[in-house]
Structure formats: C-alpha cells, structure tokens
XYZ file of C-alpha atoms in Angstrom:
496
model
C 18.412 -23.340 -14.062
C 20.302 -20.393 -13.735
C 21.844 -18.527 -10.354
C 20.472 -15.318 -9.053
C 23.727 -13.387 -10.359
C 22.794 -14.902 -14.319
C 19.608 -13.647 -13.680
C 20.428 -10.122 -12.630
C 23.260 -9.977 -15.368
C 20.647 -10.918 -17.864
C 17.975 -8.393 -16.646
C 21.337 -5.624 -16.992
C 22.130 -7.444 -20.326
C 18.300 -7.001 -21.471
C 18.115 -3.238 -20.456
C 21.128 -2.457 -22.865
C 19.805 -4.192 -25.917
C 16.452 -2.812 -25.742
C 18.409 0.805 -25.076
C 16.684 1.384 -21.723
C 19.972 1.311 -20.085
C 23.352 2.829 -21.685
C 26.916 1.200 -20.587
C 27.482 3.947 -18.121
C 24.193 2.857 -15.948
C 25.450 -0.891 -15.654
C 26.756 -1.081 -12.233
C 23.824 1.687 -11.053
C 21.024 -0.621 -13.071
C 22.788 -3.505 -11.043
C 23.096 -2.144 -7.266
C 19.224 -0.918 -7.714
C 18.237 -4.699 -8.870
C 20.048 -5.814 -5.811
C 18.486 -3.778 -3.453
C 14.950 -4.619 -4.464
C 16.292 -8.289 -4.172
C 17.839 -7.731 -1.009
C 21.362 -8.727 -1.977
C 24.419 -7.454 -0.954
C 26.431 -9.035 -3.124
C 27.092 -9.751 -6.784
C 29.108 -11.458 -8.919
C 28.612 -11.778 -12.878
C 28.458 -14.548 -14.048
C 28.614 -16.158 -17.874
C 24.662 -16.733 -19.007
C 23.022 -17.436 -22.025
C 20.306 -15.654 -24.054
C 16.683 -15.340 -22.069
C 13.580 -13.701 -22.763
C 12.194 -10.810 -20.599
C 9.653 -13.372 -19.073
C 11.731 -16.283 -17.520
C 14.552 -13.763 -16.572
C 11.868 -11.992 -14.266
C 10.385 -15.912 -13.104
C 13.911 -16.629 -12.599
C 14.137 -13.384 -9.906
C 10.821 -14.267 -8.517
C 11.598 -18.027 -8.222
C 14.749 -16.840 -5.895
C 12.930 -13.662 -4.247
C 10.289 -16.825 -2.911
C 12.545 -19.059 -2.086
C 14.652 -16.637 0.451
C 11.026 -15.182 2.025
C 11.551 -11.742 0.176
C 8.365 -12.434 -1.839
C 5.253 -13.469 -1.196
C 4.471 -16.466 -3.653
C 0.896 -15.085 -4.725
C 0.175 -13.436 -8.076
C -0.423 -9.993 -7.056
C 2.663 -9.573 -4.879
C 4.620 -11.375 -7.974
C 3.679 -8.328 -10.397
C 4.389 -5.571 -7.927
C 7.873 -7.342 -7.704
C 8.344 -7.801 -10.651
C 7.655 -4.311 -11.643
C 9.902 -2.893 -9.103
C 12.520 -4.629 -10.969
C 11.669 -3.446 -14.422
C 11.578 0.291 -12.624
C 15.363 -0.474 -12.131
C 16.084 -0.652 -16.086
C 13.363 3.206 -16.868
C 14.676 5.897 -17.711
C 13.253 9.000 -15.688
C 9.956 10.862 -16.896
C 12.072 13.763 -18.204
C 14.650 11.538 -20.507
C 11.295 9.896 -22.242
C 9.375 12.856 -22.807
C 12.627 15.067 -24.146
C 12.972 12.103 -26.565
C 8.870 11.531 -27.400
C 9.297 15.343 -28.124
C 12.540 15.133 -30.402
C 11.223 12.127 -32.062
C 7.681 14.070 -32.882
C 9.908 16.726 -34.454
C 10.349 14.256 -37.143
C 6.662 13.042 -37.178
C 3.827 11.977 -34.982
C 4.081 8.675 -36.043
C 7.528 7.945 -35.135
C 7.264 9.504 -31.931
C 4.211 7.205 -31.074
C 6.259 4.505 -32.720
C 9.297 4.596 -30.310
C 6.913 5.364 -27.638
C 4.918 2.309 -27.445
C 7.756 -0.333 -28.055
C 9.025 1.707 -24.995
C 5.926 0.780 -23.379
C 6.360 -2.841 -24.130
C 10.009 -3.159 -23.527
C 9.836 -1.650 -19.974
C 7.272 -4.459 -19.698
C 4.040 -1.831 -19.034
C 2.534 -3.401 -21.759
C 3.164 -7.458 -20.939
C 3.305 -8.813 -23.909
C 4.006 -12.174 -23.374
C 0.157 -12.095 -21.597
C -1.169 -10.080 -24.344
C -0.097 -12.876 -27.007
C -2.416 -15.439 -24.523
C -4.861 -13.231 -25.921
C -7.751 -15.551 -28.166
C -9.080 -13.329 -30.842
C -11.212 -13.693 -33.894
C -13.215 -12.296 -36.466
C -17.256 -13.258 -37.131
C -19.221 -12.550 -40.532
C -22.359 -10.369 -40.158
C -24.724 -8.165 -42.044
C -22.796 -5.185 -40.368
C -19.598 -6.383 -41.346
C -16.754 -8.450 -39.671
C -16.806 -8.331 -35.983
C -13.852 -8.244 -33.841
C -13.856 -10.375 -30.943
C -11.038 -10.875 -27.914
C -11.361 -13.405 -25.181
C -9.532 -11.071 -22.469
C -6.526 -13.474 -21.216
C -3.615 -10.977 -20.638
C -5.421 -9.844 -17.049
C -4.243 -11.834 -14.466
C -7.070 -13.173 -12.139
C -6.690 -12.759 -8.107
C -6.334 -15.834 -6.397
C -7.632 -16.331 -2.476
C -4.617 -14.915 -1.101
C -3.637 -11.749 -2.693
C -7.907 -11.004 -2.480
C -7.499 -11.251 1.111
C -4.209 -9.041 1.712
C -6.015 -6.908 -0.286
C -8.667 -6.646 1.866
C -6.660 -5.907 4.647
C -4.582 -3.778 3.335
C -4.736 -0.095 4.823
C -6.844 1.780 2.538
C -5.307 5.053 0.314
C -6.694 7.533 -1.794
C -3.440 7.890 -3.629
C -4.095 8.187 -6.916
C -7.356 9.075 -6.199
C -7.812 6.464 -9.535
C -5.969 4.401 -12.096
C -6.087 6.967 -14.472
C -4.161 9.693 -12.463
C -1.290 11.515 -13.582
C 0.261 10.355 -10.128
C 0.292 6.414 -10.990
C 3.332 7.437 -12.836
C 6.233 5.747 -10.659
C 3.620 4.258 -8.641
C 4.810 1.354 -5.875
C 1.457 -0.102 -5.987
C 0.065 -1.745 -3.518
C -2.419 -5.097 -3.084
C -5.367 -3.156 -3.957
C -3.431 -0.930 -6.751
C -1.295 -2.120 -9.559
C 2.693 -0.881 -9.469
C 3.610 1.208 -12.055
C 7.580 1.736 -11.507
C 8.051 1.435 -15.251
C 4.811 4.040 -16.126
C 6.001 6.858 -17.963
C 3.430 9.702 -19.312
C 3.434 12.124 -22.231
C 2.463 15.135 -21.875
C -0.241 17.557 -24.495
C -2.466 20.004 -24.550
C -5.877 19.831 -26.206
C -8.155 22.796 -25.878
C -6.106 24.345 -24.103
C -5.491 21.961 -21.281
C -3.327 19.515 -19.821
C -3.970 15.940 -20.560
C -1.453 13.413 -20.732
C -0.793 10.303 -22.997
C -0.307 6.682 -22.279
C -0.835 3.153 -23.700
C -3.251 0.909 -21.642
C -1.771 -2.475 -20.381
C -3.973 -4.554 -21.512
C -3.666 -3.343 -25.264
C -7.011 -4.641 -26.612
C -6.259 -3.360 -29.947
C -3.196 -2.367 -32.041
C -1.398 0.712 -30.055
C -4.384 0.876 -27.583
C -3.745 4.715 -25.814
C -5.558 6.200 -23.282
C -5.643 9.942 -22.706
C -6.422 11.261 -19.603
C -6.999 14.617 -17.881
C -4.471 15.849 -15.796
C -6.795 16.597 -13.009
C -9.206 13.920 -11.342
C -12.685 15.415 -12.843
C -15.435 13.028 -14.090
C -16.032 12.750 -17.702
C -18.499 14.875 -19.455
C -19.847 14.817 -22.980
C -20.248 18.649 -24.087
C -18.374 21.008 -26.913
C -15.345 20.956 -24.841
C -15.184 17.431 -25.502
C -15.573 17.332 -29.500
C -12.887 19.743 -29.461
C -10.396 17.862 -27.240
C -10.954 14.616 -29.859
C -10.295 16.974 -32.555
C -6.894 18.315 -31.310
C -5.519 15.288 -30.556
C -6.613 14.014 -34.008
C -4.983 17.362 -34.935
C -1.516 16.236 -33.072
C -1.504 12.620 -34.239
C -3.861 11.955 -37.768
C -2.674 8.197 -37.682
C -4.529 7.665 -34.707
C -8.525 7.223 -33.696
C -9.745 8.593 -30.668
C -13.115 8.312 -28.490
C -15.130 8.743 -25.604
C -17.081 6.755 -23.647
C -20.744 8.105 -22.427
C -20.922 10.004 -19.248
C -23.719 8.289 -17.774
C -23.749 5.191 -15.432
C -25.040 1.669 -17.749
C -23.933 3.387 -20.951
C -20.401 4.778 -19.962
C -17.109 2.915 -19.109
C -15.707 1.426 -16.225
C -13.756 5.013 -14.813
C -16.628 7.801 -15.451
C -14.907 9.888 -12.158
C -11.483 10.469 -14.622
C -12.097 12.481 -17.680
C -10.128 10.668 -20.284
C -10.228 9.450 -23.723
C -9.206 6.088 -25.463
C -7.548 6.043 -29.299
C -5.272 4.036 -30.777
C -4.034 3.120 -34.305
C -6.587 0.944 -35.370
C -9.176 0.416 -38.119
C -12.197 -0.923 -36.179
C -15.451 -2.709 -38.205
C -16.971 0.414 -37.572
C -14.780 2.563 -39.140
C -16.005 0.544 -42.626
C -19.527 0.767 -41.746
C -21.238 2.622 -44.741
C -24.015 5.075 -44.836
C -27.764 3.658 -44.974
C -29.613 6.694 -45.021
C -28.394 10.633 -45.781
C -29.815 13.645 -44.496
C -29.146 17.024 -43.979
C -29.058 20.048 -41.357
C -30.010 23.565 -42.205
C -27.211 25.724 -41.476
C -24.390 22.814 -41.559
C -25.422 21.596 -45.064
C -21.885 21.550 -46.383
C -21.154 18.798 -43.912
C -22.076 15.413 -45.256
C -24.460 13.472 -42.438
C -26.059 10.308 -42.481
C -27.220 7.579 -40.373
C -24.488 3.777 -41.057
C -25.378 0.662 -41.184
C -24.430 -0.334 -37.899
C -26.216 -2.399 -34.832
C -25.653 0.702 -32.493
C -27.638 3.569 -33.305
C -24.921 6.347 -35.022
C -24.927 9.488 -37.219
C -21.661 10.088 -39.201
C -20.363 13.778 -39.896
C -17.910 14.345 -42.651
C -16.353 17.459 -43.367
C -12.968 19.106 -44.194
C -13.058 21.806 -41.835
C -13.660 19.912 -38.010
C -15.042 23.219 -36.463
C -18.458 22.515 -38.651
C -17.945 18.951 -37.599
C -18.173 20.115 -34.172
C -20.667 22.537 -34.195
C -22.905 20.069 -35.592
C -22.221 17.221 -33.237
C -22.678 20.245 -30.198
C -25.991 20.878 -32.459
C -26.715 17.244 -32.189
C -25.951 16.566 -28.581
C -27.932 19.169 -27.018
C -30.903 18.034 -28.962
C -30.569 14.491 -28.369
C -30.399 15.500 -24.485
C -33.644 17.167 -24.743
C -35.253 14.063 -26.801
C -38.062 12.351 -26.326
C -40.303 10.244 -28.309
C -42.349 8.038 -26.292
C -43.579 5.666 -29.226
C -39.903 4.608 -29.893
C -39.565 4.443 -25.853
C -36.846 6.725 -25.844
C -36.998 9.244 -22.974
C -34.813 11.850 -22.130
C -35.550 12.075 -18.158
C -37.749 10.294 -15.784
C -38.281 11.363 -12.092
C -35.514 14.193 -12.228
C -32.877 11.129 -13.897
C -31.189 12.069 -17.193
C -31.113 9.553 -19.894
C -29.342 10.222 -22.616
C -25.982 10.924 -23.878
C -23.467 9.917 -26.787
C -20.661 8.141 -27.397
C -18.136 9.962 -29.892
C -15.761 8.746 -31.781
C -13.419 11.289 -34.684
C -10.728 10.261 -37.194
C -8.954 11.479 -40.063
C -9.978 9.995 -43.103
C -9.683 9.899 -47.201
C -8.801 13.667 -46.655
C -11.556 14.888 -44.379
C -12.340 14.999 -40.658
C -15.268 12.019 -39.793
C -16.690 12.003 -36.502
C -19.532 9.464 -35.451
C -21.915 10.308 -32.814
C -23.448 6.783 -31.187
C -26.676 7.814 -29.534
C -27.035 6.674 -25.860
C -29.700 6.069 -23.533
C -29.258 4.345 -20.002
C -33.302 4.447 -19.061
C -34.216 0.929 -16.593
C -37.017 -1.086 -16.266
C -38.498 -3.848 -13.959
C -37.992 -6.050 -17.315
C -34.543 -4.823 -18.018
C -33.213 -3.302 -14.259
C -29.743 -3.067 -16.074
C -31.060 -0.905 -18.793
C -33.044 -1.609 -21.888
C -30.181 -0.634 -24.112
C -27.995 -2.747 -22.459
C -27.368 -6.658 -23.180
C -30.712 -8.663 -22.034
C -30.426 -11.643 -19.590
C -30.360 -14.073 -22.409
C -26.917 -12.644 -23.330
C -25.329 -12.891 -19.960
C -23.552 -15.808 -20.314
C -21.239 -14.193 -22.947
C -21.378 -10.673 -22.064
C -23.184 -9.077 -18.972
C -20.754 -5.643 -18.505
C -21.806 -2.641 -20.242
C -21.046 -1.564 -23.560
C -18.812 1.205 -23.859
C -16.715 2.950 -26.272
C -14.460 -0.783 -27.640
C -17.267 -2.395 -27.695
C -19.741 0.624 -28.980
C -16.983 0.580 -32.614
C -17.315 -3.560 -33.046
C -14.459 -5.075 -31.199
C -15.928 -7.738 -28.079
C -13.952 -7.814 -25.183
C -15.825 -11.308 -23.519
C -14.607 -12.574 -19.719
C -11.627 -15.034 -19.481
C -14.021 -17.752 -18.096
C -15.485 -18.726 -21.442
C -12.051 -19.829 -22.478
C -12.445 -22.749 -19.933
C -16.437 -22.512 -20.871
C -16.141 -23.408 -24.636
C -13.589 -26.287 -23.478
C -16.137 -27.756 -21.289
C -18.974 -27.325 -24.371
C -16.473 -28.777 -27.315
C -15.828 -31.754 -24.928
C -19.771 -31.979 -23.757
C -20.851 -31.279 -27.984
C -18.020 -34.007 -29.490
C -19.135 -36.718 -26.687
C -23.125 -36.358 -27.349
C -23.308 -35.206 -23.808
C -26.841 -33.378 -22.937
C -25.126 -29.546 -22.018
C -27.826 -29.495 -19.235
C -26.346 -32.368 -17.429
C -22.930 -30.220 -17.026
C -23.134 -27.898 -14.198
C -20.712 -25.257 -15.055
C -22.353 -24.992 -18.557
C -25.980 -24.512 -17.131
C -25.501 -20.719 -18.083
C -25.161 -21.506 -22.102
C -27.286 -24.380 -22.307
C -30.101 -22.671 -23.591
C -27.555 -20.926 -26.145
C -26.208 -24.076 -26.998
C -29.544 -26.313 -27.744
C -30.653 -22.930 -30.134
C -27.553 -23.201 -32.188
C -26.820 -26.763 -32.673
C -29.476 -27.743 -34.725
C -28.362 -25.481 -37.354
C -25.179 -27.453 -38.066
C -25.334 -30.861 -39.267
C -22.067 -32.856 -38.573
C -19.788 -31.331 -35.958
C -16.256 -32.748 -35.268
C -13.056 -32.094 -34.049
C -12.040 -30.172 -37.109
C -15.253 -27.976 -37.148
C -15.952 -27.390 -33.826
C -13.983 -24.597 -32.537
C -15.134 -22.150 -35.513
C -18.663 -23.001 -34.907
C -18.356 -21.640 -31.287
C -16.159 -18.819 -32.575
C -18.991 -17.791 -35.176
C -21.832 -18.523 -32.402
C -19.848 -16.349 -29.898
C -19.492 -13.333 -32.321
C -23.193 -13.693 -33.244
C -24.251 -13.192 -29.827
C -21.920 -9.981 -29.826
C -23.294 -9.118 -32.746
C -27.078 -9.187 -30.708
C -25.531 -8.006 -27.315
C -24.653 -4.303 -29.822
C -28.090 -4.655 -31.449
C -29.610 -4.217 -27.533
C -27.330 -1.531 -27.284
C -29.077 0.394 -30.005
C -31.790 3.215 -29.117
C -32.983 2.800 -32.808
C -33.349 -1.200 -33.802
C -32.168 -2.043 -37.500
C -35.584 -2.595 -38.086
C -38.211 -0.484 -40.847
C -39.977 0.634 -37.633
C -36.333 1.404 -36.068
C -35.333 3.208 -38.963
C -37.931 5.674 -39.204
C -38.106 6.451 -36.026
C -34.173 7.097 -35.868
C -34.976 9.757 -39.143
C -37.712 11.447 -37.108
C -35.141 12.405 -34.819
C -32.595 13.183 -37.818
C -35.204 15.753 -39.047
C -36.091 17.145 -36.231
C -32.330 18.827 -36.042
C-alpha cells in the first residue's frame, strides 16, 4: 500500500497527464490537496502508476483512519470530490476553451468537453462501467435496456446525517446553475469539479452539462438558467430546435410537464440530449397522413409501443408550427370511446413528450402523445406501467424511457441472482421470499423454454426483462398497437 504523500503525488501526477493541471499549478494543486486532507506537511515521494479510483480510496483510506472522514458512502463522495475540485480548472478557463474549440466545430468542442467531464471525475466512470446493459428483440425493434449500477445506494448512516442535517434551499434544485462549485452537503451531492457551458436558445440563457450518471453515450442535460418549472408550449419546440441548430450531432428532448407522465425534476425547465441513436430513432412510419396548411411537411404515425407522430421537414419553423398546431389540439382532446380525456374535475390531462434531431438532411421531430388521467383500477395512471409490471419497473416513464432505452432499479441485479440460483436448482420461486414480487412473472415465462442451464440462463432473463419493458412502454401508450388502437389514434390525426 502506498503512503499518503504517493497518494497526493499521484493525484498531482494524474492532473498533469489528463491536462487539468499545467507544471506551473503543481505545488498550488498540492497545498490545496493538503488542506482538504488536513496536512501540513508533504514530502514526494517515488510511486508507481495508479488509476483515478484507488488513488482517491487510497486518500479516503488515510482521511478515515486519522478521523478527518467519516467512513460512510455519502461523506466518502463529498470528499472525494473536494479533492478532484483541487485538480479543475475555473469556470472561465473551460468555457474560453469549449468556445475556442467550437470555433473549429461543435463536435470537437463537445468532444473535449465531456472527456473533461469524465477526467475531473463528474462523470465516474469506473461506476458507470458497473453498469449491466443489453439489448432485447421485439416487433418494435431492439430495445435498450440498463440495470442502473453507477448510483451509489445510501446506507443507514449517511440516511440518518442526512436527516439531521440543517435543511437549505441552496440550489433551490439539482439542476441549478448554482450547483456549479457546489460543497454539497448529506442531503445534496458536491459538485467541486461541475463546470457549465453556457448558450442561448430562443433567446435565453440555458446552460449545458453532462449528467453523472451517463445512461447513454454523451448523456447532456440542458437546463434553464433560472429555477422555472418545465412547460411544453412553442417556446419549447423552438429551444430543441436551436440547440439542434448549435450542435446537429446531437439529439435533444423533453420530458412532459405533467406529474405521472413527466420526469423526476418538473420544477427546473431543462432538456436532456446526447449523441445517441436510440431504437426509436429507427422506428419507421406505419401510417401517413397529412395537415392542410403544413402539407409540405411529411407526417405520420411509427411503429412504436408509445403513441408518436413524426414531422419531417427541411425548414424546422414548419416543423414547429405544426407540432404548436398539434399540441394545442391534443390539449383540447377528447374522445371518450378511446378513454382519452383531456380534463376531469378542473385537472389537465394531457401533454407531449418531444423529441427533434437532424437527420438524412432534414429536421425530424417526434411528438409522443401523453396523458396522466387516474383511476381506482390504475391510481398511478392508466398510461403508466400496471401493477403486474412493478416488479421490474414501477417509476414513471419519461423522456429515456419514452425513445426505448430501460433504465430498471439496481435491486434486480441481486433479484435475477436469487431467480438463476432458485430456476438452475428446481426451486419453487414462491418458496423464496425476496422473489415473491416476480414469481408470478417467473411461472408465466418458464414454460416457454424447454431446457434451461447455466449457459442459457442469463439471456433468458435478459430477453424476459426487456419483454416486460417492452409491455411497461405499450401501457404507456394513449393509442394501443392494436386495429382498434390504430384507428382511433388516425381519428385524432384527421381531426388536425
């Protein structure tokens, strides 16, 4: 094992590689690691080559062992954080360089920009590669589905310093332009090494960022810079499309603005993009129609378990005014035989879920039609997953999930152990306790397979896992993929 001064010469030695820190900042980038180690001394020391990760468990090892630390998992990633804010450059170097990069093109500004992201260690990567992730075959297409392991779970401890913690509405959320620099706290996440770009779209100022947690390939979030709740209106289309304006290579969205159907953060206006082709992106047209006034923009309904019209058009002002078109009808839209209700007792209902890219030459925007309506039956929504899904997926469905890619609970990682072992020994799943919750699941599926063994086993809960995905969507739908479904989804279409 290595001594504290290895460790902090090999944090130093890992800032100048990745070209956060230059020669000149090597005793500054030192003192600072020091002081949020409470040393007052250092000597260097002859190490060898470390990754990021055991340098930082090496610091956090010693911060524990001399009471600066708290050993609980929470206080361990503020800590460590801190540190890493030792080795990041100020928010004016990184955006003078975004900007100078972007001068040569979008792409290699977003380029240097995220593998800043990961090398100041925002974006963990070493927890992002715990990640499981597959694909599953369906009619719609391959699936894209993530068993979320790169979030650390709270243990007992750091729940209950949390809870007594003295409460602060700064940020007012996670989203806020002021996380940048951020401490953190127990009950808020540190963000030392945050940095933020700034843009404009329509006019005002948003900012850009890469989420943590980086579900998919360059995962960005954009957010408003002032704490105002999201909202689903013209303003909106036109943001997407000025951002696809400053950076083509990328897809952006929005989640709904209403509660069952929207995200996790509806009081933060903000939008999530990234360059990535998701399963719905290759979703073809099933039915074509048109719109009087807007008939040089192409429109159809795809073949997709959600319910979503598809705009295509070289010029994206048409593309908007048709979605605006689109939007304030679907508001106003009823049809009681397809149980589809735009307000009951003074509640709004529906809402979409938008999604634009640049594609094959033209501007493509799809418009996933939303309704967050409750029953006694459903009291979580009736397009929302039913209770016989809740063992895989219970949250809502918003805009990652809305464009094909699953993002299931950590839990079933341990889950599908405990059903492999229970399936390979002949063991009835009802007789496990912790699998109660998929043992109906389980005795529906397993009859359709005839030998299972080691070598087989995992794929066949992979597959079974993305086909109740691909059913948890299918609830999500206004319009089901059904004859019925279908013409009732083109009696809205022609009523534009």
């Amino acid at each position: 094992m290595a001594s504290v001064n290895q460790y902090v010469g090999q944090l130093v030695g890992y800032g100048l590689k990745t070209g956060l820190l230059e020669e000149a900042d090597r005793v500054y980038a030192t003192n600072r690691i020091l002081s949020v180690m409470d040393l007052d001394s250092f000597e260097e020391e002859e190490a060898g080559e470390a990754g990021l990760q055991e340098i930082l468990e090496g610091l956090l090892s010693d911060a524990v062992k001399r009471g600066v630390l708290e050993d609980n998992q929470t206080a361990r990633d503020l800590f460590d954080t801190k540190l890493m804010g030792c080795l990041t450059p100020r928010p004016s170097y990184v955006r003078k360089e975004f900007a100078r990069l972007y001068g040569q093109s979008p792409k290699e500004a977003t380029d240097w920009y995220y593998r800043f992201s990961c090398d100041t260690d925002y974006i963990r990567r070493y927890r992002i590669e715990k990640d499981m992730k597959w694909k599953t075959a369906t009619e719609y297409g391959d699936l894209d589905i993530t068993i979320n392991l790169s979030k650390p779970e709270k243990d007992p401890k750091a729940i209950a310093a949390a809870k007594n913690a003295p409460q602060s509405s700064y940020p007012k959320c996670l989203l806020c332009a002021e996380n940048e620099g951020y401490r953190g706290r127990m009950n808020h996440p540190a963000r030392d090494n945050h940095r933020i770009i700034p843009i404009k779209l329509a006019g005002q100022d948003f900012f850009l960022q890469y989420s943590p947690y980086v579900y998919y390939n360059e995962h960005c979030i954009v957010l408003n810079k002032e704490h105002v709740p999201m909202k689903i209106d013209r303003s909106c289309f036109e943001k997407l499309f000025d951002f696809i304006g400053l950076f083509p290579h990328y897809i952006v969205g929005s989640n709904a603005d209403l509660p069952i159907v929207g995200g996790s953060i509806l009081s933060h206006d903000h939008f999530q993009g990234g360059n990535y082709e998701f399963p719905m992106a290759r979703a073809q047209y099933r039915e074509k129609f048109e719109v009087k006034g807007y008939e040089d923009v192409e429109a159809g309904i795809i073949r997709w378990p959600l319910s979503v019209i598809r705009l295509r058009a070289k010029e994206k002002d048409r593309l908007i005014g048709l979605a605006d078109h689109i939007l304030q009808n679907w508001r106003a839209y009823t049809d009681e035989d397809a149980f589809i209700y735009a307000e009951t007792e003074g509640e709004k209902h529906n809402t979409i879920t938008p999604i634009a890219r640049f594609k094959d030459g033209a501007f493509e925007f799809d418009l996933t039609l939303r309704n967050n309506i409750t029953t006694k039956e459903h009291p979580l929504g009736v397009y929302h997953p039913h209770a016989d899904l809740h063992h895989i997926k219970k949250e809502n469905i918003g805009l990652i999930e809305v464009m094909g890619l699953a993002i299931l609970p950590s839990r079933l990682k341990k889950e599908m152990g405990l059903l492999k072992e229970c399936i390979l020994s002949g063991k009835p799943v009802r007789e496990e306790k912790a699998l109660a919750i998929h043992a109906d699941w389980a005795e529906g599926f397993l009859p359709k397979y005839g030998k299972i063994t080691e070598e087989n086993i995992d794929g066949i809960l992979q597959d079974e896992i993305g086909l109740v995905f691909k059913r948890v969507l299918e609830d999500a739908g206004v319009y089901k993929q059904t004859e019925e479904g279908i013409r009732a989804f083109l009696r809205f279409a022609k009523s534009l």
